[in-house]
Amino acid sequence: MANPPVPELKTIDPAAAEMIKRAEELGYSTVFSRAAKMAPCPIGAEGACCQMCNMGPCRLVPTKANPNPVGVCGATRATVAARNMARHIAAGTAAHSDHGRDLAFTLLAVAEDEAQGYEIRDPHKLRVVAGYMGVKVDGRTDKEICKDVATAMIAEFGKQKGEVKYASRATKKRQEIWRQLDLVPRGIDREVVDTLHRTHMGDDQDANHILLGSLRTSLADGWAGAMMATDMSDILFGTPSPAVTQVNLGVLKGDEVNILMHGHEPTLSAMIVRASMEPAMIEYAKSKGAKGINLAGVCCTSNEVLMRQGIPSAGNDLNQELALMTGVVETMVVDVQCIMQALSDLATKFHTKFVTTSPKVMITGAEHIEFDEHHALDLARRIVKDAIDNYVNRKTNVVQIPTHVSDLVPGFSHEYIRYMMGGQLRGSFRPLNDAIMSGRLRGVAGVVGCNNPRVTHDKGHYDIVKEFLKNDVLVVQTGCGALANAKYGLLLGEAAMEYCGPGLREVCEAIGIPPVLHMGSCVDNTRILTVLTEMATEGGLGEDISDIPGVGIAPEWMSEKALAIGAYFAASGVYVLFGVSSPIESSDEVVKIMSEGWEKIVGGKLEFVPDDAEIVRRSLAHIDAKRAALKLPPYQGDKYGKSGDARMNELLQKPLKERIAALYG
Ligand code: NFS
């Protein structure tokens, strides 16, 4: 059936559980209680509702008398499901890519000395990116290069012909596949418009063709808009490398001014971080009776400042209202995407200021302080000062902060992963490929995406990743998925000892990494594409992403951005599995196109599988099949594990003679 009922167990996060109970005590609604009250429309949920024109909306529900219903115009269930899916993918692509466009304008303002507070933090990456964009670097200043790079990036959005430049970063084989199928995006905006046009009433009516078009649109996200966004963020705010920080609602402080940053863009949040560290601002907070200023993030803005500035995270998407429910948030400042409208009303129940900042996002009841990169630091100072002024209004009788916090190590950019396997001079993906080829690692998995109250909060992320670790599958995570497992300690080196199979444990010990690598925000899923491409070109694992024993999973997805990501991973050759429920369930034809059909032509596929255990089963079967296709030794769980720290600890329990004998025979 379509959307599942709301689960009895709402969350596995003890802090979230505490605050859900608190909301019930206070009589306030949350996403959890609203989901329980709102039965999903079963027709829309499975993609069988067509709202493309005013002759309907048409509900294509089969009956005994009419097993193959069509819309007023004659549209079939396949056409309708495909059109709905294509539009979701286009909206997701638009959101991610527009985030990239805004960064390009900030980059341009930096080059022209018009962006207050910003600078080029990673000039090396600027030069690497200049190479991708065909911008000359020799004998030129950073600002000169930056101006040309920003201008070239902006041009990618409005380009009408040819190919987006970043497509050339894919493997040769992948580029050939895309060219043969006419899947290389021409320009980012053009592909989004193309999908909106062809899904208008009376246009493209061939489900296969509609979905092929949506693959090209998704590639305009993964291999253009979002990938450029990641690179520009690294240039402006620094390429991430590991740092220790904390996650969950316990990061909020009872005796400090708390500012929560929610949304997706790194631009204003970076300035808020800077403003909050200014000695005069800290003194001002103290003058109001607070011990200091405490910043925390929610959702992907959180991931941006977590991995670069070490700012703690109050949690993922479903934590957003629960954070306000603590009663200690002076200001929640939001930019774009995944911001629940309910926050505005909830903030009025406490003393919290709710501030919108994007020219694209206004929310009734919120104060709007519009972001402008030319005066970003001034705006950030104003937001921080207003929050400090609001500290005295805190209603101490409603304060309740859960104590739960966990440490995590975020910041595994593909540059750092390369560096950690060999250092500055010898860094490469060779050790990772070797580990997979030998069977020490069974494969790799990206477990990403949202939370959704239709399934137990965080449970899918946690259960699936733990199973992968047990089966020696190295995991990378981004977005809310990364924040989920950070709460349960999986993004720490210690997790290797506790949860991993012996082969994965050895790899983690040898390199000194957690078994789950935090690779950033959702836009940064493109970092996973870069890692996979580097692995494919390193040698030994075939010649393309589709040859690698790996999978991509979004167990608790809810947003259209997730569908865009799923589609571009499939178009890049990855087997992608989504949990929760299937928005294409109404059409067997569409289900088949996106699985078997796509696999035949692009090597990757997108399937909706609501059962977590089945996701793991299909993933491991796929990984093993890819190993066999590469003629690698079949995975054997007990083959490795006779070296590393665990082995040394075991040996240390034995008398010296036995230790020597065990080690040297
Ligand atoms: Ni991704 Fe990040 Fe989270 Fe889902 Fe929303 S915050 S961009 S869409 S909910 S992972």
XYZ file of C-alpha atoms and ligand atoms in Angstrom:
675
model
C 0.000 0.000 0.000
C 0.988 3.620 -0.319
C 2.084 5.632 2.698
C 2.464 3.638 5.890
C 0.479 4.583 8.991
C 2.412 6.520 11.607
C 4.543 4.084 13.615
C 3.828 3.539 17.282
C 7.466 4.204 18.115
C 7.926 7.773 16.928
C 11.684 8.026 17.365
C 14.712 6.116 18.580
C 16.334 9.375 19.680
C 15.899 9.666 23.466
C 16.182 13.456 23.351
C 13.489 13.667 20.679
C 11.281 11.242 22.636
C 11.606 13.442 25.714
C 10.590 16.558 23.803
C 7.704 14.838 21.977
C 6.354 13.985 25.433
C 6.986 17.550 26.518
C 4.984 18.836 23.529
C 2.089 16.584 24.522
C 2.231 17.912 28.095
C 2.202 21.477 26.824
C -0.558 20.718 24.313
C 1.511 21.838 21.309
C 1.410 20.043 17.984
C 4.538 18.657 16.320
C 5.244 17.029 12.992
C 4.715 13.719 14.781
C 1.233 14.539 16.090
C 0.186 16.204 12.837
C 1.326 13.174 10.821
C -0.760 10.945 13.083
C -3.835 13.087 12.417
C -3.276 13.481 8.676
C -4.075 10.280 6.815
C -2.134 10.491 3.546
C -4.254 10.595 0.407
C -3.787 7.067 -0.959
C -4.284 8.175 -4.553
C -1.714 10.963 -4.487
C 0.709 8.889 -2.426
C 1.111 6.300 -5.172
C 1.336 8.833 -7.974
C -2.139 8.260 -9.434
C -3.494 11.807 -9.103
C -3.045 14.107 -12.098
C -3.308 17.833 -11.395
C -1.742 19.097 -14.588
C -4.890 20.767 -15.908
C -8.318 21.970 -14.910
C -10.269 19.190 -16.588
C -9.457 17.199 -13.442
C -7.793 16.670 -11.069
C -8.092 13.098 -12.277
C -7.827 10.217 -9.840
C -6.786 7.115 -11.703
C -8.071 4.426 -9.371
C -8.653 1.025 -10.968
C -11.906 -0.777 -10.269
C -13.172 -4.195 -11.248
C -15.234 -2.667 -13.991
C -12.393 -0.404 -15.126
C -9.004 -1.915 -14.334
C -7.107 0.562 -16.529
C -8.571 4.002 -15.808
C -7.402 7.015 -17.772
C -7.733 10.743 -17.145
C -10.171 13.063 -18.908
C -7.552 13.641 -21.618
C -6.841 9.925 -21.841
C -3.609 9.982 -19.812
C -2.710 6.529 -18.491
C -1.548 5.634 -15.011
C 1.993 5.245 -16.358
C 1.988 8.706 -17.927
C 0.589 10.302 -14.785
C 3.021 8.552 -12.406
C 5.968 9.382 -14.679
C 4.931 13.029 -15.005
C 4.525 13.403 -11.247
C 7.921 11.835 -10.631
C 9.584 13.993 -13.293
C 8.159 17.155 -11.737
C 9.420 16.163 -8.293
C 12.882 15.612 -9.732
C 12.765 18.986 -11.492
C 11.760 20.761 -8.266
C 14.545 19.045 -6.337
C 17.042 19.961 -9.033
C 15.822 23.562 -8.996
C 16.220 23.830 -5.215
C 19.742 22.404 -5.042
C 20.930 24.238 -8.103
C 19.510 27.576 -7.090
C 21.483 27.212 -3.875
C 24.510 26.884 -6.184
C 23.511 29.965 -8.168
C 23.362 32.084 -5.009
C 26.826 30.904 -4.036
C 28.107 31.851 -7.498
C 26.860 35.406 -7.005
C 28.535 35.544 -3.590
C 31.739 34.261 -5.189
C 31.527 36.994 -7.805
C 30.959 39.631 -5.118
C 34.062 38.348 -3.299
C 36.103 38.690 -6.484
C 34.866 42.245 -6.865
C 35.568 43.128 -3.205
C 31.894 43.692 -2.575
C 31.103 40.827 -0.200
C 31.485 42.017 3.344
C 33.107 39.440 5.602
C 33.799 36.804 2.939
C 37.133 35.760 1.526
C 38.705 33.014 -0.547
C 39.462 30.439 2.137
C 40.763 27.713 -0.154
C 42.817 29.234 -2.990
C 44.140 25.788 -3.924
C 40.645 24.515 -4.573
C 39.861 27.697 -6.500
C 42.670 26.799 -8.886
C 41.512 23.188 -9.214
C 37.978 24.374 -9.975
C 39.333 26.917 -12.444
C 40.753 23.922 -14.323
C 37.300 22.315 -14.573
C 35.818 25.600 -15.800
C 38.527 26.274 -18.384
C 39.745 29.405 -16.565
C 43.453 30.286 -16.896
C 45.397 30.432 -13.624
C 49.037 31.080 -14.554
C 50.300 34.469 -13.475
C 46.906 35.559 -12.218
C 45.757 36.654 -8.768
C 43.171 34.706 -6.784
C 40.657 37.496 -7.261
C 41.123 37.499 -11.050
C 40.676 33.736 -11.199
C 37.741 33.926 -8.804
C 35.947 36.457 -10.999
C 36.263 34.284 -14.083
C 35.285 31.126 -12.214
C 32.181 32.803 -10.742
C 31.201 34.224 -14.125
C 31.656 30.826 -15.792
C 29.605 29.145 -13.043
C 26.769 31.653 -13.455
C 26.818 31.010 -17.213
C 26.224 27.296 -16.606
C 22.723 28.056 -15.382
C 21.560 29.907 -18.486
C 23.499 27.913 -21.066
C 21.283 26.768 -23.952
C 23.503 24.430 -25.956
C 26.431 22.076 -25.579
C 27.260 20.318 -22.309
C 27.605 21.486 -18.712
C 31.302 21.687 -17.942
C 31.339 19.393 -14.906
C 30.034 16.471 -16.978
C 33.643 16.052 -18.104
C 34.552 15.119 -14.516
C 32.734 11.786 -14.914
C 34.580 8.710 -16.150
C 35.053 8.394 -19.902
C 32.670 5.448 -20.010
C 29.981 7.376 -18.127
C 30.289 10.323 -20.469
C 29.880 7.994 -23.450
C 26.737 6.443 -21.956
C 25.254 9.875 -21.338
C 26.128 11.116 -24.828
C 24.621 8.059 -26.504
C 21.360 8.625 -24.644
C 21.473 12.416 -25.012
C 21.578 12.737 -21.232
C 24.318 15.324 -20.822
C 22.631 18.464 -19.457
C 22.951 21.488 -21.703
C 22.381 24.137 -19.055
C 20.933 23.812 -15.567
C 17.898 26.048 -15.960
C 17.207 24.659 -19.408
C 16.794 21.112 -18.098
C 14.431 22.165 -15.306
C 12.338 24.088 -17.831
C 12.479 21.140 -20.214
C 10.879 18.854 -17.608
C 8.251 21.441 -16.667
C 7.404 21.909 -20.338
C 7.243 18.296 -21.333
C 5.034 17.432 -18.332
C 2.518 20.184 -19.145
C -0.876 18.996 -20.341
C -0.729 17.618 -23.834
C 3.056 17.192 -24.112
C 5.269 14.176 -23.529
C 3.044 11.126 -22.954
C 5.529 8.281 -23.190
C 6.439 7.277 -19.627
C 9.867 6.035 -20.666
C 10.649 9.239 -22.535
C 9.384 11.463 -19.717
C 11.599 9.646 -17.234
C 14.600 9.728 -19.541
C 14.168 13.502 -19.655
C 14.022 13.599 -15.873
C 17.329 11.715 -15.685
C 18.978 14.480 -17.709
C 17.389 17.073 -15.440
C 18.669 15.260 -12.358
C 22.165 15.226 -13.853
C 21.923 19.022 -14.068
C 21.705 18.820 -10.272
C 24.317 16.153 -9.472
C 26.895 16.981 -12.110
C 26.327 20.736 -12.308
C 24.297 22.827 -9.836
C 24.896 20.859 -6.648
C 28.450 19.831 -7.529
C 29.353 23.441 -8.277
C 27.659 24.491 -5.011
C 29.894 22.131 -3.057
C 33.019 23.415 -4.769
C 32.095 27.067 -4.299
C 31.343 26.470 -0.614
C 34.773 24.902 -0.223
C 36.436 27.865 -1.959
C 34.592 30.383 0.218
C 34.491 28.577 3.554
C 37.262 25.992 3.337
C 37.379 22.360 2.203
C 36.299 20.264 5.188
C 38.653 18.066 7.158
C 37.845 16.090 10.298
C 37.087 17.868 13.559
C 35.372 16.771 16.764
C 32.025 18.290 17.630
C 28.689 17.315 19.134
C 25.111 16.599 18.137
C 21.620 16.439 19.654
C 19.319 18.679 21.657
C 21.634 18.628 24.657
C 23.966 21.040 22.833
C 21.562 23.867 23.753
C 22.697 25.716 26.869
C 20.590 26.863 29.800
C 22.830 29.777 30.720
C 23.864 31.111 27.307
C 22.189 32.954 24.449
C 21.140 30.195 22.026
C 20.935 30.920 18.317
C 19.707 28.106 16.071
C 20.601 28.209 12.376
C 18.278 26.187 10.183
C 18.063 25.628 6.450
C 20.741 24.929 3.887
C 23.013 27.721 2.798
C 26.432 28.234 4.329
C 26.595 31.958 3.513
C 24.767 33.783 6.300
C 25.470 31.071 8.878
C 29.225 31.518 8.372
C 28.832 35.223 9.136
C 26.698 34.498 12.219
C 29.465 32.228 13.467
C 31.919 35.054 12.944
C 29.731 37.722 14.578
C 29.069 35.507 17.612
C 32.802 35.172 18.242
C 33.512 38.894 18.315
C 34.699 39.843 21.819
C 32.378 42.878 21.952
C 29.401 40.631 21.175
C 30.370 38.132 23.861
C 30.772 40.993 26.353
C 27.377 42.296 25.339
C 25.846 38.870 26.016
C 27.500 38.828 29.431
C 26.140 42.285 30.187
C 22.666 40.780 29.754
C 23.365 38.038 32.286
C 24.273 35.217 29.866
C 27.520 33.272 30.149
C 28.119 33.504 26.422
C 26.675 32.909 22.963
C 25.910 29.358 21.921
C 25.320 28.563 18.266
C 23.792 25.343 17.017
C 22.447 24.159 13.682
C 19.556 22.104 12.354
C 19.370 20.206 9.040
C 21.898 20.991 6.333
C 22.930 24.488 7.415
C 23.965 22.570 10.485
C 26.066 20.200 8.412
C 27.753 23.151 6.697
C 28.896 24.848 9.924
C 29.451 21.545 11.718
C 32.040 20.257 9.281
C 33.824 23.551 8.720
C 33.582 25.517 11.943
C 32.861 22.688 14.404
C 29.545 24.297 15.437
C 27.439 21.663 17.239
C 24.177 20.401 15.790
C 20.821 20.310 17.573
C 19.864 17.491 15.230
C 18.184 16.655 11.976
C 14.959 17.583 10.252
C 12.518 16.146 12.775
C 14.391 17.821 15.634
C 13.582 21.338 14.368
C 10.384 21.896 16.364
C 11.668 19.919 19.330
C 14.614 22.300 19.629
C 12.228 25.252 20.043
C 10.253 23.254 22.601
C 13.238 23.480 25.000
C 12.300 27.109 25.645
C 15.933 28.278 25.500
C 16.222 29.331 21.868
C 16.487 33.118 21.672
C 16.497 33.182 17.873
C 15.922 30.615 15.175
C 17.259 31.999 11.904
C 16.345 30.216 8.686
C 17.290 30.529 5.025
C 15.868 28.004 2.535
C 14.420 24.457 2.347
C 13.058 21.954 4.871
C 11.764 24.700 7.181
C 8.423 23.662 8.638
C 5.787 26.363 8.612
C 4.664 25.266 12.080
C 7.844 26.806 13.526
C 6.429 30.291 13.169
C 3.455 29.627 15.442
C 5.469 27.473 17.824
C 7.989 30.284 18.342
C 5.181 32.534 19.640
C 4.512 30.053 22.439
C 7.979 30.791 23.764
C 10.081 33.953 23.658
C 11.845 32.766 20.480
C 12.413 35.162 17.601
C 11.814 33.409 14.306
C 13.765 35.129 11.525
C 13.589 34.476 7.798
C 16.471 35.738 5.654
C 16.127 34.517 2.075
C 14.561 36.773 -0.571
C 12.795 33.570 -1.652
C 11.360 32.555 1.707
C 8.944 34.565 3.795
C 6.849 32.860 6.462
C 3.781 34.487 7.966
C 4.526 35.568 11.507
C 8.309 35.580 11.079
C 10.534 38.638 11.213
C 12.255 39.085 7.845
C 15.843 40.309 7.770
C 16.823 39.904 4.153
C 20.218 38.463 3.326
C 22.486 40.526 1.133
C 26.041 39.301 0.611
C 27.253 42.893 0.314
C 26.389 43.523 3.991
C 26.281 39.983 5.359
C 28.439 40.608 8.415
C 26.346 43.615 9.467
C 23.174 41.563 9.070
C 24.697 38.720 11.067
C 25.682 41.164 13.832
C 22.135 42.474 13.931
C 20.703 38.960 14.228
C 23.144 38.040 17.016
C 22.533 41.305 18.911
C 18.752 40.881 18.661
C 19.108 37.368 20.065
C 21.161 38.675 22.978
C 18.545 41.332 23.668
C 15.930 38.585 23.691
C 17.761 36.559 26.379
C 16.097 38.488 29.219
C 12.680 37.511 27.837
C 13.288 33.799 28.342
C 10.436 32.183 30.278
C 12.430 30.126 32.750
C 9.349 28.227 33.927
C 9.004 26.464 30.550
C 12.654 25.513 30.080
C 13.474 21.841 29.563
C 16.682 20.799 27.826
C 17.343 17.104 27.228
C 20.790 16.092 28.392
C 21.571 13.829 25.437
C 24.596 14.734 23.309
C 27.012 12.625 21.301
C 30.427 13.357 19.888
C 31.064 12.961 16.202
C 33.861 13.479 13.714
C 32.528 15.166 10.555
C 34.401 16.611 7.594
C 35.403 13.842 5.187
C 35.658 15.674 1.901
C 36.916 13.593 -1.028
C 40.134 15.608 -0.808
C 40.586 14.535 2.803
C 39.758 10.898 2.072
C 42.465 10.888 -0.583
C 44.881 12.614 1.804
C 44.194 10.219 4.674
C 45.266 7.300 2.506
C 48.868 8.296 1.921
C 49.331 11.906 2.986
C 50.123 15.001 0.945
C 52.510 13.331 -1.477
C 51.228 9.788 -1.771
C 47.512 10.311 -1.195
C 45.359 8.071 -3.399
C 42.345 5.820 -3.442
C 44.553 2.768 -3.900
C 44.252 1.471 -0.306
C 40.462 1.715 -0.447
C 40.299 -0.088 -3.786
C 42.732 -2.730 -2.528
C 40.618 -3.305 0.573
C 37.560 -3.945 -1.607
C 39.491 -6.082 -4.074
C 40.892 -8.304 -1.313
C 37.480 -8.668 0.336
C 38.539 -6.936 3.526
C 35.761 -4.530 2.622
C 32.728 -6.113 1.023
C 31.775 -2.813 -0.604
C 30.677 0.755 0.024
C 27.317 2.365 0.737
C 26.043 5.920 0.797
C 23.164 6.192 3.280
C 21.702 9.654 2.938
C 18.598 11.801 3.018
C 15.826 12.960 5.245
C 13.675 11.946 8.181
C 9.989 11.263 7.760
C 7.424 10.911 10.566
C 5.715 8.155 8.539
C 8.515 5.888 9.752
C 10.288 5.796 13.128
C 12.620 8.812 13.295
C 16.270 7.776 12.676
C 15.522 4.036 12.906
C 15.996 3.272 9.211
C 19.309 5.107 9.106
C 20.534 3.380 12.253
C 19.382 -0.172 11.529
C 20.568 -0.212 7.933
C 23.965 1.305 8.677
C 24.600 -1.070 11.586
C 23.869 -4.029 9.305
C 26.280 -2.663 6.714
C 29.019 -2.219 9.291
C 28.535 -5.781 10.516
C 28.912 -6.917 6.905
C 32.161 -4.998 6.336
C 30.565 -2.327 4.166
C 32.179 1.096 4.576
C 29.464 3.752 4.870
C 29.415 7.408 3.872
C 26.600 9.684 5.002
C 25.346 13.189 4.331
C 22.416 15.380 5.329
C 19.961 14.305 7.987
C 21.135 10.710 7.728
C 24.605 11.704 8.904
C 23.129 13.670 11.804
C 20.935 10.676 12.693
C 23.768 8.235 13.159
C 25.998 10.852 14.746
C 23.472 10.859 17.598
C 24.132 7.166 18.220
C 27.898 7.338 18.131
C 28.415 5.707 14.717
C 30.471 8.622 13.401
C 33.276 7.940 15.848
C 36.325 5.689 15.641
C 35.077 3.713 18.643
C 32.125 2.553 16.532
C 34.590 0.526 14.498
C 35.395 -1.587 17.517
C 31.807 -2.071 18.547
C 29.795 -2.529 15.394
C 32.087 -3.484 12.513
C 32.914 -6.777 10.963
C 36.591 -7.760 11.280
C 37.681 -6.583 7.827
C 36.130 -3.140 8.116
C 37.514 -2.818 11.626
C 41.029 -3.439 10.355
C 40.637 -0.834 7.643
C 39.319 1.743 10.123
C 42.145 1.029 12.544
C 44.809 1.146 9.848
C 43.674 4.487 8.440
C 42.354 5.886 11.717
C 38.794 6.647 10.594
C 35.266 6.011 11.808
C 33.410 3.331 9.810
C 30.781 5.922 8.901
C 32.198 8.984 7.169
C 30.301 12.269 7.361
C 30.639 13.851 3.920
C 28.556 16.972 4.470
C 25.168 18.375 3.583
C 22.758 17.025 0.964
C 24.243 19.250 -1.725
C 27.500 17.476 -0.855
C 26.176 14.152 -2.092
C 28.169 15.197 -5.107
C 31.283 14.520 -3.014
C 30.217 10.864 -3.093
C 30.086 11.016 -6.888
C 33.619 12.388 -6.907
C 34.870 9.665 -4.568
C 33.216 6.948 -6.681
C 34.710 8.435 -9.842
C 38.172 8.500 -8.257
C 37.738 4.870 -7.188
C 36.698 3.909 -10.722
C 39.689 5.645 -12.281
C 42.167 4.356 -9.680
C 41.988 0.868 -11.232
C 40.953 -2.600 -10.133
C 37.244 -1.874 -9.725
C 36.233 -1.645 -13.359
C 36.136 1.526 -15.346
C 33.026 3.274 -14.164
C 30.874 3.980 -11.107
C 28.439 1.263 -12.217
C 31.184 -1.371 -11.825
C 31.882 -0.574 -8.151
C 30.378 -2.845 -5.472
C 28.310 -0.119 -3.884
C 24.771 1.155 -3.272
C 22.976 4.410 -2.406
C 20.129 4.485 0.102
C 17.639 7.044 1.456
C 15.719 5.085 4.089
C 13.588 7.942 5.459
C 13.291 10.254 2.448
C 10.611 12.898 2.181
C 11.782 15.816 0.008
C 11.816 16.346 -3.738
C 15.532 17.048 -3.455
C 15.971 13.448 -2.317
C 14.284 12.229 -5.509
C 16.578 14.409 -7.617
C 19.567 12.928 -5.782
C 18.251 9.384 -6.209
C 17.776 9.970 -9.926
C 21.230 11.442 -10.531
C 22.882 8.617 -8.620
C 20.958 6.105 -10.739
C 21.959 8.026 -13.883
C 25.553 7.840 -12.654
C 25.372 4.040 -12.446
C 24.423 3.440 -8.804
C 21.767 1.059 -7.473
C 19.589 3.345 -5.336
C 17.041 2.176 -2.782
C 14.512 4.481 -1.121
C 12.496 3.504 1.959
C 9.145 4.726 3.396
C 6.776 4.246 0.447
C 6.653 4.383 -3.322
C 5.343 7.464 -5.141
C 5.158 5.446 -8.379
C 3.376 2.426 -6.995
C 0.300 3.060 -9.107
C 2.134 2.049 -12.275
C 3.949 -1.252 -12.710
C 5.228 0.104 -15.992
C 6.941 3.060 -14.302
C 8.312 0.831 -11.521
C 9.838 -1.356 -14.235
C 11.250 1.578 -16.208
C 13.021 3.023 -13.159
C 14.457 -0.340 -12.120
C 15.116 -2.817 -14.953
C 14.756 -0.185 -17.665
C 17.251 2.273 -16.238
C 19.649 -0.491 -15.250
C 19.827 -1.638 -18.858
C 20.660 1.777 -20.236
C 22.583 3.631 -17.498
C 23.657 0.784 -15.199
C 21.918 2.264 -12.158
C 18.320 2.066 -10.955
C 15.962 3.552 -8.378
C 13.688 1.303 -6.348
C 11.282 2.029 -3.500
C 11.489 -0.613 -0.784
C 9.664 0.149 2.472
C 11.247 -2.682 4.478
C 14.689 -1.887 5.946
C 15.745 -5.546 6.138
C 14.854 -5.997 2.470
C 16.892 -2.884 1.605
C 19.915 -4.474 3.291
C 19.299 -7.826 1.618
C 19.043 -6.333 -1.873
C 22.049 -4.084 -1.221
C 24.336 -6.921 -0.134
C 23.160 -9.098 -3.020
C 23.958 -6.250 -5.426
C 27.377 -5.652 -3.866
C 28.185 -9.377 -4.125
C 26.990 -9.494 -7.738
C 29.241 -6.547 -8.605
C 32.162 -8.275 -6.882
C 31.505 -11.387 -8.955
C 31.281 -9.348 -12.173
C 34.708 -7.891 -11.383
C 35.971 -11.431 -10.686
C 36.934 -10.428 -7.160
C 37.084 -13.139 -4.481
C 33.675 -13.721 -2.944
C 33.233 -11.902 0.349
C 33.998 -14.085 3.380
C 33.122 -12.434 6.672
C 35.641 -14.362 8.774
C 38.639 -14.172 6.447
C 40.195 -11.051 7.950
C 40.517 -9.525 11.360
C 43.704 -11.203 12.469
C 45.618 -7.962 12.654
C 44.954 -4.485 13.950
C 44.186 -3.208 17.434
C 41.626 -5.887 18.268
C 44.180 -8.627 17.579
C 46.841 -6.817 19.614
C 44.468 -6.454 22.556
C 43.633 -10.129 22.352
C 47.334 -11.051 22.254
C 48.177 -8.793 25.168
C 46.041 -11.032 27.360
C 48.389 -13.953 26.619
C 51.818 -14.748 28.107
C 54.804 -13.309 26.188
C 55.887 -16.652 24.657
C 52.457 -17.297 23.211
C 52.303 -13.748 21.873
C 55.578 -14.183 20.002
C 54.493 -17.556 18.672
C 51.194 -16.132 17.477
C 52.866 -13.247 15.711
C 55.928 -14.934 14.212
C 54.954 -18.598 14.115
Ni 18.402 16.827 2.324
Fe 19.087 18.840 3.918
Fe 17.378 16.845 5.730
Fe 16.179 15.855 3.693
Fe 16.011 18.355 4.249
S 17.744 19.005 5.555
S 18.989 18.885 1.831
S 16.138 17.327 2.171
S 15.335 16.759 5.427
S 18.249 15.391 4.274
